[in-house]
Amino acid sequence: TGLVTLDPGFGNTAACSSAITYIDGDAGILRYRGYPIEQLADKANFLEVSYLLIYGELPTATEYADFAERVSRHTMLDEDLRQFFSGFPRNAHPMPVLSSAVSALSTFYQDTLNPRDDEAQELATVRLMAKLPTLAAYTYKKSIGQPFLYPDNSLGLVENFLRLTFGVPAEEYGLDPEIVRALDLLFILHADHEQNCSTSTVRLVGSSEANLFSSISSAINALSGPLHGGANAAVMDMLEEIKASGGDVDSFVRRVKNKEAGVKLMGFGHRVYKNYDPRARLVKNVADTIIGKLAGGDELLDIATALEERALSDDYFVERKLYPNVDFYTGLIYRAMGFPTHFFTVLFALGRLPGWIAHYREMVHDPATKIGRPRQIYTGAAERSFVPMEQR
Ligand code: CMC
């Protein structure tokens, strides 16, 4: 069987080659298809970046218009899929509801399951890009007992999502262009991050030739954990906890340094970045403007800022090269926009979708792809003889 190397968490093992995203964790550099994240955040929109990730090049005006139109034509859900939401308790966490709904897409769209059929994959791609925002908004509507709205295809992807989430049938929903832009930008920052836990999940599940919907459904589950996408909600819980204790940042940092069970500085640290996460820098700028505008300031933002300053000047964090990651400030922005904490990770999923799709498609077309099948180091009992039950 050859030599097997133990590498927990795959910290040192490349499982594939990829031309999608480049990260230099020491220098704090992130590029999608060669374009620096700062330029994309400043100049592009989320749908354009999605196209870039999935197809490899920035779209021309015609390509963009065509993609946008195709996506907007698939935003509706099958009416039976709308009924699906009644099967969950109202207080259900939206992440398992979302992953179940995406899994269910493979029962509604059986014509787009074959990973070897490029045309089918193209349609599955457009369906997912179009329907995930609708599904996400419906998980929210279900949780607060409001009626589902139908998508409005005159709106862009982010506008549609905001209206489906916060609008009601009884009145016109007033879109705030600054919120639309801020959410669009956050989606861009989340759109891909090479072989993170959820993306590796897409590749591992997809390597068995499971269909795109099933693979993305698995990725949503992988994203839900607090060490991955769930961190944005966990940061908020942490800030609330510090606020409840009178805003005592020092004593919280002491508990982190003492490695008290389960106490980490959420939103800090990264497997790859050993420098300031370039996304966190951009998120902080959005936080300052959006929170100032919408909430007239937020005490939790002050606590977060104090916490960051305190950590960045503390040996524990300096020695371990722990910096704020993308999740440190996003929750505060989502909260100012009106999203409840348990919905934050759904927003991460919406942003990450084009990256997941791009990796699935790259994997399917890579002749080097093999079914994912890690090895192990066996540590159990040596051979022994069966003992009948009455003799045990
Ligand atoms: N708070 C306190 N100590 C930490 C933290 C933290 N947030 N992160 C790492 N450490 C310590 C860790 O205890 C270890 O210390 P020691 O050397 O004394 O044992 C050292 O730093 C190295 O950490 P590690 O656990 O080996 O690092 P990792 O690469 O396995 O984990 C991580 C990366 C992101 C899971 C981890 O930093 C973490 O749990 N952070 C908090 C959760 C979080 O914010 N996750 C979001 C990540 S970014 C967006 C995303 O991917 O979803």
PDB file of N, CA and C in Angstrom, residues 84-129:
ATOM      1  N   PHE A  84     -42.476  22.670   0.544  1.00  0.00           N
ATOM      2  CA  PHE A  84     -41.450  21.939   1.276  1.00  0.00           C
ATOM      3  C   PHE A  84     -41.132  22.606   2.619  1.00  0.00           C
ATOM      4  N   PHE A  85     -41.176  23.955   2.635  1.00  0.00           N
ATOM      5  CA  PHE A  85     -40.800  24.684   3.844  1.00  0.00           C
ATOM      6  C   PHE A  85     -41.752  24.430   5.012  1.00  0.00           C
ATOM      7  N   SER A  86     -42.996  24.009   4.707  1.00  0.00           N
ATOM      8  CA  SER A  86     -43.947  23.745   5.798  1.00  0.00           C
ATOM      9  C   SER A  86     -43.546  22.537   6.623  1.00  0.00           C
ATOM     10  N   GLY A  87     -42.636  21.730   6.101  1.00  0.00           N
ATOM     11  CA  GLY A  87     -42.248  20.516   6.809  1.00  0.00           C
ATOM     12  C   GLY A  87     -41.267  20.740   7.946  1.00  0.00           C
ATOM     13  N   PHE A  88     -40.847  21.993   8.143  1.00  0.00           N
ATOM     14  CA  PHE A  88     -39.847  22.261   9.181  1.00  0.00           C
ATOM     15  C   PHE A  88     -40.451  23.094  10.307  1.00  0.00           C
ATOM     16  N   PRO A  89     -39.967  22.910  11.536  1.00  0.00           N
ATOM     17  CA  PRO A  89     -40.464  23.764  12.617  1.00  0.00           C
ATOM     18  C   PRO A  89     -40.070  25.220  12.381  1.00  0.00           C
ATOM     19  N   ARG A  90     -40.870  26.133  12.856  1.00  0.00           N
ATOM     20  CA  ARG A  90     -40.616  27.551  12.606  1.00  0.00           C
ATOM     21  C   ARG A  90     -39.276  27.998  13.207  1.00  0.00           C
ATOM     22  N   ASN A  91     -38.890  27.384  14.324  1.00  0.00           N
ATOM     23  CA  ASN A  91     -37.630  27.817  14.953  1.00  0.00           C
ATOM     24  C   ASN A  91     -36.420  27.031  14.437  1.00  0.00           C
ATOM     25  N   ALA A  92     -36.582  26.337  13.296  1.00  0.00           N
ATOM     26  CA  ALA A  92     -35.460  25.571  12.729  1.00  0.00           C
ATOM     27  C   ALA A  92     -34.322  26.520  12.372  1.00  0.00           C
ATOM     28  N   HIS A  93     -33.091  26.055  12.531  1.00  0.00           N
ATOM     29  CA  HIS A  93     -31.961  26.856  12.056  1.00  0.00           C
ATOM     30  C   HIS A  93     -31.998  26.873  10.526  1.00  0.00           C
ATOM     31  N   PRO A  94     -31.786  28.039   9.909  1.00  0.00           N
ATOM     32  CA  PRO A  94     -31.931  28.096   8.444  1.00  0.00           C
ATOM     33  C   PRO A  94     -30.891  27.303   7.652  1.00  0.00           C
ATOM     34  N   MET A  95     -29.733  27.012   8.232  1.00  0.00           N
ATOM     35  CA  MET A  95     -28.714  26.289   7.444  1.00  0.00           C
ATOM     36  C   MET A  95     -29.155  24.865   7.075  1.00  0.00           C
ATOM     37  N   PRO A  96     -29.614  24.041   8.047  1.00  0.00           N
ATOM     38  CA  PRO A  96     -30.098  22.715   7.614  1.00  0.00           C
ATOM     39  C   PRO A  96     -31.318  22.794   6.706  1.00  0.00           C
ATOM     40  N   VAL A  97     -32.160  23.815   6.882  1.00  0.00           N
ATOM     41  CA  VAL A  97     -33.308  23.934   5.968  1.00  0.00           C
ATOM     42  C   VAL A  97     -32.795  24.219   4.557  1.00  0.00           C
ATOM     43  N   LEU A  98     -31.812  25.127   4.465  1.00  0.00           N
ATOM     44  CA  LEU A  98     -31.258  25.486   3.157  1.00  0.00           C
ATOM     45  C   LEU A  98     -30.574  24.290   2.489  1.00  0.00           C
ATOM     46  N   SER A  99     -29.783  23.556   3.262  1.00  0.00           N
ATOM     47  CA  SER A  99     -29.079  22.427   2.646  1.00  0.00           C
ATOM     48  C   SER A  99     -30.081  21.355   2.206  1.00  0.00           C
ATOM     49  N   SER A 100     -31.148  21.185   2.987  1.00  0.00           N
ATOM     50  CA  SER A 100     -32.180  20.206   2.585  1.00  0.00           C
ATOM     51  C   SER A 100     -32.872  20.655   1.309  1.00  0.00           C
ATOM     52  N   ALA A 101     -33.146  21.954   1.213  1.00  0.00           N
ATOM     53  CA  ALA A 101     -33.829  22.473   0.028  1.00  0.00           C
ATOM     54  C   ALA A 101     -32.948  22.295  -1.209  1.00  0.00           C
ATOM     55  N   VAL A 102     -31.645  22.541  -1.055  1.00  0.00           N
ATOM     56  CA  VAL A 102     -30.732  22.387  -2.192  1.00  0.00           C
ATOM     57  C   VAL A 102     -30.624  20.908  -2.578  1.00  0.00           C
ATOM     58  N   SER A 103     -30.606  20.051  -1.574  1.00  0.00           N
ATOM     59  CA  SER A 103     -30.599  18.620  -1.856  1.00  0.00           C
ATOM     60  C   SER A 103     -31.858  18.247  -2.640  1.00  0.00           C
ATOM     61  N   ALA A 104     -32.987  18.848  -2.237  1.00  0.00           N
ATOM     62  CA  ALA A 104     -34.263  18.561  -2.916  1.00  0.00           C
ATOM     63  C   ALA A 104     -34.260  19.024  -4.372  1.00  0.00           C
ATOM     64  N   LEU A 105     -33.409  19.993  -4.718  1.00  0.00           N
ATOM     65  CA  LEU A 105     -33.355  20.443  -6.118  1.00  0.00           C
ATOM     66  C   LEU A 105     -33.034  19.276  -7.050  1.00  0.00           C
ATOM     67  N   SER A 106     -32.264  18.304  -6.547  1.00  0.00           N
ATOM     68  CA  SER A 106     -31.917  17.183  -7.432  1.00  0.00           C
ATOM     69  C   SER A 106     -33.128  16.285  -7.694  1.00  0.00           C
ATOM     70  N   THR A 107     -34.202  16.455  -6.917  1.00  0.00           N
ATOM     71  CA  THR A 107     -35.423  15.689  -7.231  1.00  0.00           C
ATOM     72  C   THR A 107     -36.311  16.454  -8.216  1.00  0.00           C
ATOM     73  N   PHE A 108     -36.195  17.791  -8.208  1.00  0.00           N
ATOM     74  CA  PHE A 108     -37.028  18.602  -9.109  1.00  0.00           C
ATOM     75  C   PHE A 108     -36.395  18.774 -10.491  1.00  0.00           C
ATOM     76  N   TYR A 109     -35.081  18.741 -10.538  1.00  0.00           N
ATOM     77  CA  TYR A 109     -34.388  19.027 -11.806  1.00  0.00           C
ATOM     78  C   TYR A 109     -33.545  17.833 -12.224  1.00  0.00           C
ATOM     79  N   GLN A 110     -34.222  16.748 -12.497  1.00  0.00           N
ATOM     80  CA  GLN A 110     -33.527  15.497 -12.805  1.00  0.00           C
ATOM     81  C   GLN A 110     -32.860  15.530 -14.173  1.00  0.00           C
ATOM     82  N   ASP A 111     -33.177  16.577 -14.957  1.00  0.00           N
ATOM     83  CA  ASP A 111     -32.543  16.693 -16.277  1.00  0.00           C
ATOM     84  C   ASP A 111     -31.141  17.289 -16.183  1.00  0.00           C
ATOM     85  N   THR A 112     -30.733  17.765 -15.002  1.00  0.00           N
ATOM     86  CA  THR A 112     -29.407  18.410 -14.927  1.00  0.00           C
ATOM     87  C   THR A 112     -28.507  17.750 -13.875  1.00  0.00           C
ATOM     88  N   LEU A 113     -28.583  16.434 -13.795  1.00  0.00           N
ATOM     89  CA  LEU A 113     -27.806  15.751 -12.751  1.00  0.00           C
ATOM     90  C   LEU A 113     -26.484  15.171 -13.257  1.00  0.00           C
ATOM     91  N   ASN A 114     -26.372  14.949 -14.555  1.00  0.00           N
ATOM     92  CA  ASN A 114     -25.199  14.237 -15.069  1.00  0.00           C
ATOM     93  C   ASN A 114     -23.956  15.131 -15.118  1.00  0.00           C
ATOM     94  N   PRO A 115     -22.944  14.848 -14.290  1.00  0.00           N
ATOM     95  CA  PRO A 115     -21.763  15.716 -14.261  1.00  0.00           C
ATOM     96  C   PRO A 115     -20.970  15.704 -15.567  1.00  0.00           C
ATOM     97  N   ARG A 116     -21.172  14.692 -16.393  1.00  0.00           N
ATOM     98  CA  ARG A 116     -20.408  14.606 -17.655  1.00  0.00           C
ATOM     99  C   ARG A 116     -21.084  15.352 -18.801  1.00  0.00           C
ATOM    100  N   ASP A 117     -22.299  15.845 -18.561  1.00  0.00           N
ATOM    101  CA  ASP A 117     -23.050  16.539 -19.610  1.00  0.00           C
ATOM    102  C   ASP A 117     -22.896  18.055 -19.401  1.00  0.00           C
ATOM    103  N   ASP A 118     -22.052  18.679 -20.234  1.00  0.00           N
ATOM    104  CA  ASP A 118     -21.733  20.100 -20.037  1.00  0.00           C
ATOM    105  C   ASP A 118     -22.961  20.996 -20.110  1.00  0.00           C
ATOM    106  N   GLU A 119     -23.863  20.673 -21.009  1.00  0.00           N
ATOM    107  CA  GLU A 119     -25.065  21.502 -21.138  1.00  0.00           C
ATOM    108  C   GLU A 119     -25.929  21.410 -19.882  1.00  0.00           C
ATOM    109  N   ALA A 120     -26.025  20.206 -19.365  1.00  0.00           N
ATOM    110  CA  ALA A 120     -26.799  20.008 -18.137  1.00  0.00           C
ATOM    111  C   ALA A 120     -26.143  20.758 -16.979  1.00  0.00           C
ATOM    112  N   GLN A 121     -24.820  20.723 -16.932  1.00  0.00           N
ATOM    113  CA  GLN A 121     -24.104  21.422 -15.858  1.00  0.00           C
ATOM    114  C   GLN A 121     -24.305  22.923 -15.945  1.00  0.00           C
ATOM    115  N   GLU A 122     -24.379  23.411 -17.187  1.00  0.00           N
ATOM    116  CA  GLU A 122     -24.594  24.832 -17.405  1.00  0.00           C
ATOM    117  C   GLU A 122     -25.959  25.247 -16.836  1.00  0.00           C
ATOM    118  N   LEU A 123     -26.964  24.430 -17.108  1.00  0.00           N
ATOM    119  CA  LEU A 123     -28.304  24.728 -16.613  1.00  0.00           C
ATOM    120  C   LEU A 123     -28.366  24.589 -15.086  1.00  0.00           C
ATOM    121  N   ALA A 124     -27.704  23.580 -14.562  1.00  0.00           N
ATOM    122  CA  ALA A 124     -27.682  23.395 -13.104  1.00  0.00           C
ATOM    123  C   ALA A 124     -27.013  24.589 -12.426  1.00  0.00           C
ATOM    124  N   THR A 125     -25.959  25.111 -13.066  1.00  0.00           N
ATOM    125  CA  THR A 125     -25.239  26.273 -12.543  1.00  0.00           C
ATOM    126  C   THR A 125     -26.180  27.482 -12.436  1.00  0.00           C
ATOM    127  N   VAL A 126     -26.870  27.754 -13.545  1.00  0.00           N
ATOM    128  CA  VAL A 126     -27.774  28.900 -13.585  1.00  0.00           C
ATOM    129  C   VAL A 126     -28.926  28.707 -12.592  1.00  0.00           C
ATOM    130  N   ARG A 127     -29.438  27.506 -12.521  1.00  0.00           N
ATOM    131  CA  ARG A 127     -30.544  27.239 -11.576  1.00  0.00           C
ATOM    132  C   ARG A 127     -30.106  27.498 -10.140  1.00  0.00           C
ATOM    133  N   LEU A 128     -28.918  27.036  -9.800  1.00  0.00           N
ATOM    134  CA  LEU A 128     -28.447  27.239  -8.421  1.00  0.00           C
ATOM    135  C   LEU A 128     -28.217  28.712  -8.120  1.00  0.00           C
ATOM    136  N   MET A 129     -27.538  29.397  -9.031  1.00  0.00           N
ATOM    137  CA  MET A 129     -27.268  30.828  -8.821  1.00  0.00           C
ATOM    138  C   MET A 129     -28.592  31.588  -8.645  1.00  0.00           C
TER     139      MET A 129
END
